[in-house]
Amino acid sequence: MNASRTARERARAELVSEITAAARRQLAETGAAALSMRAVSRELGMVSSALHRYFPTRDDLLTALIVQSYDALADALDAAAADVAEPAGRWRAIAGAVRSWALSHPHEYALIYGSPVPGYRAPADTVPAAGRVIAPFARLLADAHAAGALHAGAATAGPPADLERLRAALETPDLSDDALLAAVTAWTGLFGHVSFELFGQFQNVFDERDALFAATVDRLGRLAGFVP
């Protein structure tokens, strides 16, 4: 009985993987807003009612793609940050991994960091996966702070309740307002730069994209205190 159940679970997991792979291919062709359960089932040779047994609605399928995308990016960041202790090197490794993953998976990046899909509201299921993406950066921030590697910037006023909530989320209770705001600016600046590059905003403006990215990462790293 147990062996039979395991075989059924394995078969289900394989079919779910095939469904999400087909959905990702459609994502690349038509975009998230046009994702169609009927088109996915047609590609797989399934009747649509069979597909609905695995993903009752299009939003359920979108949620699965979003979670998979967050997890894939988080895995890339974890791998890049592993065994890099020095703050500047780890920051550059994390930043480089964000860009590399985005350029290699543009449609998945657009799904999680691009324009919202009309009519879709991300459920709570996506929150832990999204948190995995920021976890390597949070560990870098905490480790750099514990080692005294962050610069002591000028006192900066910020929204107190928001900063306290962010301190709790990042597990850095004694980090100054300035250091916390600088870290937020560095992290959001990184994704802003990657989005500009991925979505064509540097076209006919910057040709040396690698050099521009390296310079931007170092500037953001100096702001946050990771780079001397």
Short mmCIF file of C-alpha atoms in Angstrom, two decimals:
data_model
loop_
_atom_site.label_atom_id
_atom_site.label_comp_id
_atom_site.label_asym_id
_atom_site.label_seq_id
_atom_site.Cartn_x
_atom_site.Cartn_y
_atom_site.Cartn_z
CA MET A 1 0.00 0.00 0.00
CA ASN A 2 2.75 2.45 0.91
CA ALA A 3 4.68 1.63 -2.24
CA SER A 4 1.53 2.16 -4.31
CA ARG A 5 0.84 5.49 -2.64
CA THR A 6 4.42 6.58 -3.26
CA ALA A 7 4.09 5.66 -6.93
CA ARG A 8 0.87 7.68 -7.21
CA GLU A 9 2.51 10.66 -5.51
CA ARG A 10 5.50 10.39 -7.83
CA ALA A 11 3.25 10.25 -10.89
CA ARG A 12 1.30 13.26 -9.65
CA ALA A 13 4.51 15.25 -9.04
CA GLU A 14 5.76 14.42 -12.52
CA LEU A 15 2.49 15.54 -14.10
CA VAL A 16 2.46 18.77 -12.07
CA SER A 17 6.02 19.41 -13.28
CA GLU A 18 4.92 18.88 -16.89
CA ILE A 19 1.97 21.23 -16.42
CA THR A 20 4.07 24.03 -14.93
CA ALA A 21 6.76 23.56 -17.59
CA ALA A 22 4.12 23.97 -20.30
CA ALA A 23 2.75 27.03 -18.48
CA ARG A 24 6.23 28.56 -18.37
CA ARG A 25 6.58 28.04 -22.12
CA GLN A 26 3.26 29.80 -22.62
CA LEU A 27 4.43 32.52 -20.26
CA ALA A 28 7.40 33.16 -22.57
CA GLU A 29 5.17 33.26 -25.66
CA THR A 30 2.15 35.24 -24.51
CA GLY A 31 2.92 36.73 -21.07
CA ALA A 32 1.30 36.08 -17.71
CA ALA A 33 -1.88 38.04 -18.42
CA ALA A 34 -2.70 35.75 -21.37
CA LEU A 35 -1.91 32.47 -19.59
CA SER A 36 -4.64 30.02 -20.61
CA MET A 37 -5.55 26.79 -18.88
CA ARG A 38 -7.11 25.57 -22.12
CA ALA A 39 -3.89 26.22 -24.07
CA VAL A 40 -1.80 24.41 -21.45
CA SER A 41 -4.09 21.40 -21.47
CA ARG A 42 -4.11 21.37 -25.28
CA GLU A 43 -0.28 21.36 -25.42
CA LEU A 44 -0.17 18.42 -23.01
CA GLY A 45 -2.93 16.51 -24.76
CA MET A 46 -5.15 16.67 -21.70
CA VAL A 47 -8.80 17.54 -21.42
CA SER A 48 -9.20 20.78 -19.49
CA SER A 49 -11.22 19.06 -16.77
CA ALA A 50 -8.21 16.85 -16.00
CA LEU A 51 -5.94 19.88 -15.69
CA HIS A 52 -8.39 21.48 -13.25
CA ARG A 53 -7.93 18.52 -10.90
CA TYR A 54 -4.35 19.71 -10.37
CA PHE A 55 -4.90 23.46 -10.66
CA PRO A 56 -8.55 24.41 -10.12
CA THR A 57 -8.14 27.91 -11.59
CA ARG A 58 -5.72 29.92 -13.69
CA ASP A 59 -4.75 31.84 -10.54
CA ASP A 60 -3.73 28.59 -8.85
CA LEU A 61 -1.45 27.85 -11.78
CA LEU A 62 -0.04 31.39 -11.69
CA THR A 63 0.63 31.03 -7.98
CA ALA A 64 2.57 27.81 -8.60
CA LEU A 65 4.67 29.57 -11.26
CA ILE A 66 5.34 32.50 -8.94
CA VAL A 67 6.43 30.24 -6.07
CA GLN A 68 8.67 28.24 -8.42
CA SER A 69 10.23 31.44 -9.74
CA TYR A 70 10.95 32.81 -6.28
CA ASP A 71 12.41 29.46 -5.23
CA ALA A 72 14.63 29.25 -8.31
CA LEU A 73 15.99 32.76 -7.75
CA ALA A 74 16.51 32.06 -4.05
CA ASP A 75 18.42 28.87 -4.86
CA ALA A 76 20.69 30.87 -7.19
CA LEU A 77 21.36 33.49 -4.51
CA ASP A 78 22.02 30.87 -1.84
CA ALA A 79 24.53 29.16 -4.10
CA ALA A 80 26.26 32.44 -4.97
CA ALA A 81 26.54 33.55 -1.34
CA ALA A 82 27.74 30.21 0.01
CA ASP A 83 31.27 30.22 1.41
CA VAL A 84 31.77 33.96 0.71
CA ALA A 85 32.40 35.48 4.12
CA GLU A 86 33.80 38.92 3.28
CA PRO A 87 30.91 41.45 2.99
CA ALA A 88 31.99 43.16 -0.24
CA GLY A 89 32.56 39.86 -2.02
CA ARG A 90 29.28 38.40 -0.81
CA TRP A 91 27.34 41.51 -1.83
CA ARG A 92 28.86 41.38 -5.31
CA ALA A 93 28.12 37.65 -5.56
CA ILE A 94 24.47 38.10 -4.53
CA ALA A 95 24.00 41.07 -6.87
CA GLY A 96 25.59 39.22 -9.76
CA ALA A 97 23.38 36.21 -9.18
CA VAL A 98 20.24 38.38 -9.25
CA ARG A 99 21.25 39.82 -12.61
CA SER A 100 22.37 36.51 -14.10
CA TRP A 101 19.15 34.77 -13.11
CA ALA A 102 17.01 37.63 -14.42
CA LEU A 103 18.77 37.71 -17.79
CA SER A 104 18.53 33.91 -18.08
CA HIS A 105 14.88 33.78 -16.96
CA PRO A 106 13.37 37.06 -18.18
CA HIS A 107 9.75 35.90 -18.21
CA GLU A 108 9.92 34.43 -14.71
CA TYR A 109 11.59 37.62 -13.46
CA ALA A 110 8.86 39.69 -15.09
CA LEU A 111 6.25 37.49 -13.44
CA ILE A 112 7.53 38.22 -9.92
CA TYR A 113 8.99 41.73 -10.32
CA GLY A 114 7.23 43.17 -13.36
CA SER A 115 3.78 44.60 -13.86
CA PRO A 116 1.01 42.98 -11.79
CA VAL A 117 -1.18 40.48 -13.65
CA PRO A 118 -4.63 42.07 -14.09
CA GLY A 119 -7.19 40.45 -11.82
CA TYR A 120 -4.68 38.35 -9.90
CA ARG A 121 -4.05 38.76 -6.18
CA ALA A 122 -1.10 36.82 -4.82
CA PRO A 123 -2.16 34.61 -1.89
CA ALA A 124 -0.23 34.11 1.32
CA ASP A 125 1.33 30.99 -0.22
CA THR A 126 3.78 33.22 -2.10
CA VAL A 127 5.11 35.04 0.99
CA PRO A 128 7.55 32.38 2.29
CA ALA A 129 8.99 31.91 -1.20
CA ALA A 130 9.45 35.66 -1.63
CA GLY A 131 11.13 35.77 1.78
CA ARG A 132 13.67 33.19 0.63
CA VAL A 133 14.94 35.67 -1.98
CA ILE A 134 15.81 38.34 0.59
CA ALA A 135 17.21 35.85 3.13
CA PRO A 136 20.81 35.80 1.75
CA PHE A 137 20.85 39.61 1.82
CA ALA A 138 19.45 39.65 5.36
CA ARG A 139 22.19 37.25 6.48
CA LEU A 140 24.81 39.44 4.83
CA LEU A 141 23.44 42.51 6.58
CA ALA A 142 23.35 40.79 9.97
CA ASP A 143 26.84 39.30 9.58
CA ALA A 144 28.37 42.59 8.40
CA HIS A 145 26.74 44.42 11.31
CA ALA A 146 27.90 41.83 13.85
CA ALA A 147 31.45 42.10 12.50
CA GLY A 148 31.38 45.90 12.74
CA ALA A 149 31.85 46.19 8.99
CA LEU A 150 28.99 48.61 8.31
CA HIS A 151 29.86 52.27 8.21
CA ALA A 152 28.26 54.61 10.74
CA GLY A 153 26.21 56.95 8.60
CA ALA A 154 24.54 60.17 9.62
CA ALA A 155 21.31 59.83 11.54
CA THR A 156 18.37 59.63 9.15
CA ALA A 157 14.72 59.90 10.03
CA GLY A 158 12.49 57.10 8.82
CA PRO A 159 8.96 55.83 9.47
CA PRO A 160 9.41 54.30 12.96
CA ALA A 161 6.75 51.58 12.78
CA ASP A 162 7.90 50.44 9.35
CA LEU A 163 11.54 50.35 10.41
CA GLU A 164 10.74 48.33 13.53
CA ARG A 165 8.78 45.83 11.48
CA LEU A 166 11.67 45.59 9.01
CA ARG A 167 14.21 45.10 11.82
CA ALA A 168 12.14 42.23 13.13
CA ALA A 169 11.83 40.67 9.68
CA LEU A 170 15.57 40.95 9.04
CA GLU A 171 16.43 39.87 12.59
CA THR A 172 18.72 42.89 13.10
CA PRO A 173 17.18 44.48 16.24
CA ASP A 174 20.07 46.84 17.02
CA LEU A 175 20.73 48.11 13.49
CA SER A 176 20.55 51.91 13.25
CA ASP A 177 17.87 53.66 11.20
CA ASP A 178 20.51 54.95 8.82
CA ALA A 179 22.06 51.54 8.22
CA LEU A 180 18.64 49.97 7.72
CA LEU A 181 17.51 52.62 5.24
CA ALA A 182 20.82 52.38 3.39
CA ALA A 183 20.37 48.61 3.11
CA VAL A 184 16.83 49.05 1.75
CA THR A 185 18.12 51.54 -0.82
CA ALA A 186 20.88 49.16 -1.90
CA TRP A 187 18.53 46.19 -2.26
CA THR A 188 15.80 48.05 -4.14
CA GLY A 189 18.41 49.88 -6.22
CA LEU A 190 19.84 46.54 -7.30
CA PHE A 191 16.47 45.30 -8.55
CA GLY A 192 15.72 48.66 -10.13
CA HIS A 193 18.95 48.47 -12.13
CA VAL A 194 18.29 44.88 -13.19
CA SER A 195 14.73 45.76 -14.23
CA PHE A 196 15.94 48.75 -16.27
CA GLU A 197 18.39 46.52 -18.11
CA LEU A 198 15.99 43.61 -18.61
CA PHE A 199 13.09 45.75 -19.81
CA GLY A 200 15.19 47.72 -22.31
CA GLN A 201 15.49 51.06 -20.52
CA PHE A 202 19.24 51.23 -21.19
CA GLN A 203 18.81 50.73 -24.93
CA ASN A 204 20.72 53.40 -26.91
CA VAL A 205 22.00 54.81 -23.62
CA PHE A 206 24.52 52.33 -22.19
CA ASP A 207 26.36 49.78 -24.30
CA GLU A 208 28.84 48.52 -21.68
CA ARG A 209 26.22 46.85 -19.50
CA ASP A 210 28.61 44.66 -17.50
CA ALA A 211 30.79 47.62 -16.54
CA LEU A 212 27.77 49.73 -15.67
CA PHE A 213 26.35 46.99 -13.48
CA ALA A 214 29.66 46.45 -11.65
CA ALA A 215 29.96 50.17 -10.96
CA THR A 216 26.35 50.38 -9.76
CA VAL A 217 26.76 47.40 -7.44
CA ASP A 218 29.87 48.94 -5.88
CA ARG A 219 28.13 52.30 -5.39
CA LEU A 220 25.14 50.62 -3.77
CA GLY A 221 27.50 48.46 -1.71
CA ARG A 222 29.35 51.53 -0.44
CA LEU A 223 26.03 53.14 0.47
CA ALA A 224 25.04 50.08 2.51
CA GLY A 225 28.49 49.77 4.05
CA PHE A 226 29.41 46.43 2.48
CA VAL A 227 32.07 47.88 0.17
CA PRO A 228 34.86 50.04 1.66
#
